[in-house]
PDB file of C-alpha atoms in Angstrom:
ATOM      1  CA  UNK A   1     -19.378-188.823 -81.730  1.00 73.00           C
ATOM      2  CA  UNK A   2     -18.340-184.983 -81.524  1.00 83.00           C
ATOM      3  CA  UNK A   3     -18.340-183.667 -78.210  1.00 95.00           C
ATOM      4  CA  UNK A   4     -18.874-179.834 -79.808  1.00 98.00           C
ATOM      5  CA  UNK A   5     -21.562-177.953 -77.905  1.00 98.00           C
ATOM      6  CA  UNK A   6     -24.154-175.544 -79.452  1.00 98.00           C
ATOM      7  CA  UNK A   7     -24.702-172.376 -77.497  1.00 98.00           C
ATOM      8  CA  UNK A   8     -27.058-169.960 -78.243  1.00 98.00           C
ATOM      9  CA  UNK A   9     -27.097-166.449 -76.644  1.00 98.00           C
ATOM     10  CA  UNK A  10     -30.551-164.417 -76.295  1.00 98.00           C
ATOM     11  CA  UNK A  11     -32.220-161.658 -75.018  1.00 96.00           C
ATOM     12  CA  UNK A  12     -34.152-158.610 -76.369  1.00 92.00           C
ATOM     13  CA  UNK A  13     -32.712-156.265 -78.281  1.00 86.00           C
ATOM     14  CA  UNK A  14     -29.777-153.803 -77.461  1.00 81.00           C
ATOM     15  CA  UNK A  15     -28.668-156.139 -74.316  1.00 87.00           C
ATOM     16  CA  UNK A  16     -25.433-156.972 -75.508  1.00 90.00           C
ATOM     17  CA  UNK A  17     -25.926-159.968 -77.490  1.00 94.00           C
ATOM     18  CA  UNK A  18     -23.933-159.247 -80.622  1.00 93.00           C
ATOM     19  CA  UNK A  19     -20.339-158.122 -78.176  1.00 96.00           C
ATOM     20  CA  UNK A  20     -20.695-161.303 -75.735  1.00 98.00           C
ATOM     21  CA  UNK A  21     -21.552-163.844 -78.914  1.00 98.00           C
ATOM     22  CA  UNK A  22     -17.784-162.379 -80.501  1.00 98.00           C
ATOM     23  CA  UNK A  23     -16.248-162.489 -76.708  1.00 98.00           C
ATOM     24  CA  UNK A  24     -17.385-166.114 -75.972  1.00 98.00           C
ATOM     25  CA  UNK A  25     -16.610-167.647 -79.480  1.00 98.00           C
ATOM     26  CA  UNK A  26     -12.855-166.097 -79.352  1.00 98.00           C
ATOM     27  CA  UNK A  27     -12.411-167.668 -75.924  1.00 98.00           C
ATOM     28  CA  UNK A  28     -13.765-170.772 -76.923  1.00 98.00           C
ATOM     29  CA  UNK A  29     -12.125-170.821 -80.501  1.00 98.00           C
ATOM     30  CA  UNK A  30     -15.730-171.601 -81.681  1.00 98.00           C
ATOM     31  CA  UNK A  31     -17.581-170.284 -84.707  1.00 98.00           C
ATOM     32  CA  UNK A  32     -19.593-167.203 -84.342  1.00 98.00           C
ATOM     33  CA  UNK A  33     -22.495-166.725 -86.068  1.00 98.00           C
ATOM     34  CA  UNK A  34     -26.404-165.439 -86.065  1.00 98.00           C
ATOM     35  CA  UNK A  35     -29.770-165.670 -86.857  1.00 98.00           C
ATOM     36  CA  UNK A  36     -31.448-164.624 -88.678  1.00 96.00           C
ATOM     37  CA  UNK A  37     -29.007-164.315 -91.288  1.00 96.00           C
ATOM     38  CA  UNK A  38     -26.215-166.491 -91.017  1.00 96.00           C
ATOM     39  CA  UNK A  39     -26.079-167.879 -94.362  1.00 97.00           C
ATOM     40  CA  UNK A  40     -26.305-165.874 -97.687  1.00 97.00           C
ATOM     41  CA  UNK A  41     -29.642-167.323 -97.888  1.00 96.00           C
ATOM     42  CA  UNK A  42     -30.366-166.150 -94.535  1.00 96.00           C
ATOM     43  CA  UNK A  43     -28.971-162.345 -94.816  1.00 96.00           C
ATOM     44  CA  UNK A  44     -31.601-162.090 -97.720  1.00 97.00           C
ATOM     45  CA  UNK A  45     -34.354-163.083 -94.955  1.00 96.00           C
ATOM     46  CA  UNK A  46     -33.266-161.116 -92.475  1.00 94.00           C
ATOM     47  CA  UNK A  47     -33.333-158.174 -95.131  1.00 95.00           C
ATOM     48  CA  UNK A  48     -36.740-159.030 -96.065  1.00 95.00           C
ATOM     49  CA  UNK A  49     -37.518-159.061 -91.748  1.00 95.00           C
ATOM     50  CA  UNK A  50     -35.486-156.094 -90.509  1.00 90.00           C
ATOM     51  CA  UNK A  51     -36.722-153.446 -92.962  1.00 91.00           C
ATOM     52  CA  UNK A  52     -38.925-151.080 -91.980  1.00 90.00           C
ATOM     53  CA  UNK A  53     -40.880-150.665 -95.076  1.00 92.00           C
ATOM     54  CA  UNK A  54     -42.256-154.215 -94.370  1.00 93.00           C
ATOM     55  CA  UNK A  55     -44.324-153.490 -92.008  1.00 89.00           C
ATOM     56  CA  UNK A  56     -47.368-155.039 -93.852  1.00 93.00           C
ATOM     57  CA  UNK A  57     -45.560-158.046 -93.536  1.00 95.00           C
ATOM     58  CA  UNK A  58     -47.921-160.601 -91.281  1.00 97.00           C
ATOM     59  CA  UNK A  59     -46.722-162.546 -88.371  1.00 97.00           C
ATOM     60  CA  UNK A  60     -47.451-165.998 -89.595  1.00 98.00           C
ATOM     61  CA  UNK A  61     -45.186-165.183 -92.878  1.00 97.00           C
ATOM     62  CA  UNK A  62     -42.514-163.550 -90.274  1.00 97.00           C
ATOM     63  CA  UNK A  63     -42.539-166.568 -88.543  1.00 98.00           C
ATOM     64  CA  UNK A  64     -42.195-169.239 -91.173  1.00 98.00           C
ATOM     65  CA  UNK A  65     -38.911-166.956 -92.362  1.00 97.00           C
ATOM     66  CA  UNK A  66     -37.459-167.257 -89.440  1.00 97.00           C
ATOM     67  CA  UNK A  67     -37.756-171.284 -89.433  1.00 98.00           C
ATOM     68  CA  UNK A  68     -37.075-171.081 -93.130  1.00 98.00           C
ATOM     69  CA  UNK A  69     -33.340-169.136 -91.744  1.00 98.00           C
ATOM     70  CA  UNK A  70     -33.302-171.484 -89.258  1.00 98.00           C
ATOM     71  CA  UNK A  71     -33.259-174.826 -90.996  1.00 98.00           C
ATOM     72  CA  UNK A  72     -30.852-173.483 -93.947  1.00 98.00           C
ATOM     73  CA  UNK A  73     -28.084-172.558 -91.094  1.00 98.00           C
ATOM     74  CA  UNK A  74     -28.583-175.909 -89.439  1.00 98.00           C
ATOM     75  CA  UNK A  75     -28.195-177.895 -92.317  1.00 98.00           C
ATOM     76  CA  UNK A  76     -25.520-175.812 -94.336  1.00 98.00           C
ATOM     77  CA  UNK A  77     -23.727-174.083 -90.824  1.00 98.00           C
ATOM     78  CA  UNK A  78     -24.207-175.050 -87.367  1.00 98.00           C
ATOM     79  CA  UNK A  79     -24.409-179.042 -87.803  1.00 98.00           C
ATOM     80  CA  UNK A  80     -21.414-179.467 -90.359  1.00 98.00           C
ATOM     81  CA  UNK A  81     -19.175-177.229 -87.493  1.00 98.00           C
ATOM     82  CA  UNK A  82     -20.607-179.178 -84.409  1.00 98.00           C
ATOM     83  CA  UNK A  83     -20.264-182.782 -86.579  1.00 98.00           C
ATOM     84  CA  UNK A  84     -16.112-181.359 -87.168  1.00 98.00           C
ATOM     85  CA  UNK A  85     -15.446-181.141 -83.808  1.00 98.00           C
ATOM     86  CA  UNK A  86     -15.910-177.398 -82.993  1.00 98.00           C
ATOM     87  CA  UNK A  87     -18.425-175.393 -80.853  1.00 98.00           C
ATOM     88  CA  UNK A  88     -20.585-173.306 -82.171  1.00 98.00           C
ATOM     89  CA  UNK A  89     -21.816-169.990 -80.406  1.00 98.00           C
ATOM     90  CA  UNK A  90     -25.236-168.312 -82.001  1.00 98.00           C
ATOM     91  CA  UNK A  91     -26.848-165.333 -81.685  1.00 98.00           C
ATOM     92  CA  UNK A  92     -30.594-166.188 -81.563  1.00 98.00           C
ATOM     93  CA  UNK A  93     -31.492-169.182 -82.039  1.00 98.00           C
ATOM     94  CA  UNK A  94     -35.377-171.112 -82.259  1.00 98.00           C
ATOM     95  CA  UNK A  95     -35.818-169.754 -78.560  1.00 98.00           C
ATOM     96  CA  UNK A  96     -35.983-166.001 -80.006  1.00 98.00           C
ATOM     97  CA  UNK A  97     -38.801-167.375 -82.299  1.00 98.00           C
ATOM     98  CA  UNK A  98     -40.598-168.869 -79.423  1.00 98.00           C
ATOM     99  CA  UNK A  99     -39.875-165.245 -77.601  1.00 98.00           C
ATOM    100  CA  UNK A 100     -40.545-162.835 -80.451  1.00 97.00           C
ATOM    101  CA  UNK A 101     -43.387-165.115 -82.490  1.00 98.00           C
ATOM    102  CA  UNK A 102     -44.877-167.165 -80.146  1.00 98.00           C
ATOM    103  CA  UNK A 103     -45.444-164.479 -77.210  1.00 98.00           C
ATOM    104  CA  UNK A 104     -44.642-161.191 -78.836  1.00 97.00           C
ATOM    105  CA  UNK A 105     -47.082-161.670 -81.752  1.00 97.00           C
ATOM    106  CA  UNK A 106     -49.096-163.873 -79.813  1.00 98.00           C
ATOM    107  CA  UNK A 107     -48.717-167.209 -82.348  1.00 98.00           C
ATOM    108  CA  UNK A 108     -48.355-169.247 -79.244  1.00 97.00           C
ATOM    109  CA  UNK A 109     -45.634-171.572 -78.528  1.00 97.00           C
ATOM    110  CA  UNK A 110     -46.979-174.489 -78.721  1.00 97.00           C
ATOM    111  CA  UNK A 111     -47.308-174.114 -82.049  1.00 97.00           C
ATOM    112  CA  UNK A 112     -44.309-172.156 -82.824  1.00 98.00           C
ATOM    113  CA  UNK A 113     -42.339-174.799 -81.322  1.00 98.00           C
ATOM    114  CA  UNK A 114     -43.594-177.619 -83.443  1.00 98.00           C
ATOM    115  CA  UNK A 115     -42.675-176.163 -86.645  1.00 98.00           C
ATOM    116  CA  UNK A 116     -39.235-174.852 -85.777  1.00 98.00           C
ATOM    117  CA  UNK A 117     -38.594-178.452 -84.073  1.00 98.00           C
ATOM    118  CA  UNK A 118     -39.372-179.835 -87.343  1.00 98.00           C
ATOM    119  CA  UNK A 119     -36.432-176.668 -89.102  1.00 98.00           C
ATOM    120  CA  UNK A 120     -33.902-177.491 -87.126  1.00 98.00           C
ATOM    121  CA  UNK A 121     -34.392-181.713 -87.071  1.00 97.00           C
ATOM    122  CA  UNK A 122     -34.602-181.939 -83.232  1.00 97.00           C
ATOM    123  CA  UNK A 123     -31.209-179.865 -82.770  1.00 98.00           C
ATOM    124  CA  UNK A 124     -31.497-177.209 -79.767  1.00 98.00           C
ATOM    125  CA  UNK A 125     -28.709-175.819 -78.484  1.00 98.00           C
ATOM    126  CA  UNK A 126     -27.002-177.695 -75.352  1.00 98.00           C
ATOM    127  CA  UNK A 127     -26.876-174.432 -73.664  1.00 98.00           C
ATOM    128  CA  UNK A 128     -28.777-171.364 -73.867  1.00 98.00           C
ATOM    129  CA  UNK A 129     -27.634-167.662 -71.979  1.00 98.00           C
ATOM    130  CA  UNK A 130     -29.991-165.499 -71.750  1.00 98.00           C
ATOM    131  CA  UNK A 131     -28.881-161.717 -70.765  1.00 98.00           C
ATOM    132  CA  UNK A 132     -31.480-160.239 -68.994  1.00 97.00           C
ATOM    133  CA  UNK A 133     -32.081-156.646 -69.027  1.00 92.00           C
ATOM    134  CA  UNK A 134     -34.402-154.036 -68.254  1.00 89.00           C
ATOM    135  CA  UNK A 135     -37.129-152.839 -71.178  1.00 84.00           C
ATOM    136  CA  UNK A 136     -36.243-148.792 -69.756  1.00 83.00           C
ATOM    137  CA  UNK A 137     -32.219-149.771 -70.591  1.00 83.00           C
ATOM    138  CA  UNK A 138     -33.230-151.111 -73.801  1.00 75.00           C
ATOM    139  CA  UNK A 139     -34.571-147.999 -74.717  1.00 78.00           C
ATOM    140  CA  UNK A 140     -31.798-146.154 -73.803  1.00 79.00           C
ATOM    141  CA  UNK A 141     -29.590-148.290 -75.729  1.00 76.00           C
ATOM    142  CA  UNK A 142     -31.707-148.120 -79.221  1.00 73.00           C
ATOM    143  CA  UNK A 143     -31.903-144.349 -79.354  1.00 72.00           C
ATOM    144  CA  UNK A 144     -28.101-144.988 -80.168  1.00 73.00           C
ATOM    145  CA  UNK A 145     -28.170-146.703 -83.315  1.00 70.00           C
ATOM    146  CA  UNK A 146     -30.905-146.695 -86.721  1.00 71.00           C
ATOM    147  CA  UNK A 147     -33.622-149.281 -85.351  1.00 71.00           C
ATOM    148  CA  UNK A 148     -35.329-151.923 -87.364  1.00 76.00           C
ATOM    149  CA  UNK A 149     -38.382-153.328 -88.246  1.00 82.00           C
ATOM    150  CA  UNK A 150     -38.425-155.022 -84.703  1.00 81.00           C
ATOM    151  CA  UNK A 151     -36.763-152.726 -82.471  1.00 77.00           C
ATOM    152  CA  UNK A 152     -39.475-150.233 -83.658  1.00 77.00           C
ATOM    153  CA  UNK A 153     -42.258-152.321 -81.753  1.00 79.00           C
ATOM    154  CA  UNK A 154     -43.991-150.599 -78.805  1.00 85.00           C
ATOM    155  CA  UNK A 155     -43.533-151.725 -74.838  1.00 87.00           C
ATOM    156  CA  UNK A 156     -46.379-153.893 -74.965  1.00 92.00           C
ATOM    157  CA  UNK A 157     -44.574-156.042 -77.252  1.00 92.00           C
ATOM    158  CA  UNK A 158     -41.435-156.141 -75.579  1.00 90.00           C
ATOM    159  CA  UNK A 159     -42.776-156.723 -72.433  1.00 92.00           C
ATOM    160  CA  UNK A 160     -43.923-159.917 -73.960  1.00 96.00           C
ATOM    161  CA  UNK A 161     -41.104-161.349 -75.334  1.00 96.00           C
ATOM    162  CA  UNK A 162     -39.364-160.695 -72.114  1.00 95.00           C
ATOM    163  CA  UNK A 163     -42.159-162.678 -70.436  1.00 97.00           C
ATOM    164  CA  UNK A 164     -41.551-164.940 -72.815  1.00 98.00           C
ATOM    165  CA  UNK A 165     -37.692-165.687 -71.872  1.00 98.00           C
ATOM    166  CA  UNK A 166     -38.067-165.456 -68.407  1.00 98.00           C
ATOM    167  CA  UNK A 167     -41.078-168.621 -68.643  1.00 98.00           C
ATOM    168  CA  UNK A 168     -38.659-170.442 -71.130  1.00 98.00           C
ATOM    169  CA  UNK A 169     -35.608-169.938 -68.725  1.00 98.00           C
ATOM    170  CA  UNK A 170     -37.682-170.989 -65.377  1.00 98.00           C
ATOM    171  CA  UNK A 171     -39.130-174.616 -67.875  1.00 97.00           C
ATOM    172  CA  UNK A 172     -36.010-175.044 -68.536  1.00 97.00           C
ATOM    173  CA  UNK A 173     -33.311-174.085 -65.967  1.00 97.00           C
ATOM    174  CA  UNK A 174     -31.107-176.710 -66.743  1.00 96.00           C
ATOM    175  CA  UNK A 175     -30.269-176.049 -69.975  1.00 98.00           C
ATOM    176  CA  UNK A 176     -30.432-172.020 -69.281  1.00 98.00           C
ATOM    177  CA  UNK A 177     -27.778-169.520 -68.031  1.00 98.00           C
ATOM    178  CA  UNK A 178     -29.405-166.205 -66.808  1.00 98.00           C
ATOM    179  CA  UNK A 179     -26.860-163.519 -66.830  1.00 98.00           C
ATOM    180  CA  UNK A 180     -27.599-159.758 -65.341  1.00 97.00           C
ATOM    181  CA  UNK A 181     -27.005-157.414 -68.912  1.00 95.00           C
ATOM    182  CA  UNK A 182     -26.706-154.502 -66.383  1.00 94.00           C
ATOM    183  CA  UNK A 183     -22.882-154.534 -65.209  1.00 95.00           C
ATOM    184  CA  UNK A 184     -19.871-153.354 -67.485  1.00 95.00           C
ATOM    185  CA  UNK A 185     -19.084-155.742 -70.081  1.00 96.00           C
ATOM    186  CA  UNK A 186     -16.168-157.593 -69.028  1.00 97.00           C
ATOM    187  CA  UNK A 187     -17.840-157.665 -65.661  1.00 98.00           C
ATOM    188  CA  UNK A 188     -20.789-159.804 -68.071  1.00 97.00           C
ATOM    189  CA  UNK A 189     -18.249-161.693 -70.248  1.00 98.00           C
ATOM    190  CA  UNK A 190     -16.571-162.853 -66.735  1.00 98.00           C
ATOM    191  CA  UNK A 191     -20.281-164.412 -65.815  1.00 98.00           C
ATOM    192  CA  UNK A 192     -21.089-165.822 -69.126  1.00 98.00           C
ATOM    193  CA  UNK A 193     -17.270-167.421 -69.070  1.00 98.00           C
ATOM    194  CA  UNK A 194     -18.091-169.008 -65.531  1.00 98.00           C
ATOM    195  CA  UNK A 195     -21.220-170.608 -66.417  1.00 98.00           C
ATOM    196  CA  UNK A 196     -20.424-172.085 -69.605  1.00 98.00           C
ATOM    197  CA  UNK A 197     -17.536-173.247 -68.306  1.00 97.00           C
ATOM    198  CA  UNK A 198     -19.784-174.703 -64.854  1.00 97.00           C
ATOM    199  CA  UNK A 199     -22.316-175.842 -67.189  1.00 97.00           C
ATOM    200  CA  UNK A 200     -20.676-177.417 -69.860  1.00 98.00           C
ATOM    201  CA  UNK A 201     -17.370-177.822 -68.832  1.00 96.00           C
ATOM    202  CA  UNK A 202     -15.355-176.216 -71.607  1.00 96.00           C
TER     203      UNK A 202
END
């Protein structure tokens, strides 16, 4: 039986996600990826989701996408690579859908949950780090770059999917790793390295 771990980093967006997924999976020489959109069938989803001119698009539909993404880079990505022998490191993962559609659009996670369960066939990751930053720095950070359909949304929503990772972490603190998004990045990288390396011991 493979001993590969799954690790999934989250967090809202513009808290360093993206950098730390690349920094982790070179030290680990695991396989980088994302969601959505970590498959070609997935980039066309996460087309579909990101653009702005989709705005009409309703949060039940944006939901079942994301599980749709889900299961295809389970079955045709993440599995295969953790069944060879190799850790896999995600950015996003069904915890951003339990975040973003179950408290941010206010689907509830209950229900969320149950039909991503069902996507990914039971497989959550082993270890989840969640970079916690401040809604005011996130702001700061987006007025950088062209936002997206999501990182268009108003505080109100934020503040609930922030909500929403700080109750998953505290359910779950056993298979979460909260990391402060504030310092310089190696300064972050240095934490994340520690704790996977406490948690999982690799």
């Amino acid at each position: 039986m493979s001993t590969a771990k799954y690790i999934a980093l989250e967090g809202v967006e513009g808290c360093g996600k993206s950098t730390h997924v690349t920094r982790l999976a070179e030290s680990l020489g695991a396989l980088s990826t994302r969601e959505p959109g970590g498959t070609v069938i997935g980039g066309t989803l996460r087309g579909i989701m990101a653009d702005t001119n989709n705005a009409h698009l309703s949060a039940r539909a944006e939901a079942l996408m994301m599980a749709a993404d889900r299961a295809q880079h389970l079955h045709e990505l993440v599995v295969p690579t953790l069944d060879s022998g190799r850790h896999v490191v995600s950015d996003r993962s069904l915890y951003s859908s339990l975040a973003y559609q179950g408290y941010g659009r206010q689907l509830g996670v209950d229900a969320v949950r149950s039909f991503n369960d069902f996507a990914v066939a039971g497989r959550w990751p082993d270890l989840v780090v969640y970079i916690r930053l401040d809604i005011a720095v996130v702001r700061e950070r987006l007025k950088k770059r062209t936002i997206d359909r999501f990182e268009q949304e108003d505080d109100a929503f934020f503040a609930r999917v922030t909500e929403g990772f700080e109750e998953l972490a505290r359910r779950e603190p056993g298979r979460w790793l909260v990391v402060d998004g504030l310092p310089p990045k190696d300064d972050v990288q240095r934490a994340i390295r520690d704790g996977v390396r406490e948690r999982l011991g690799i």
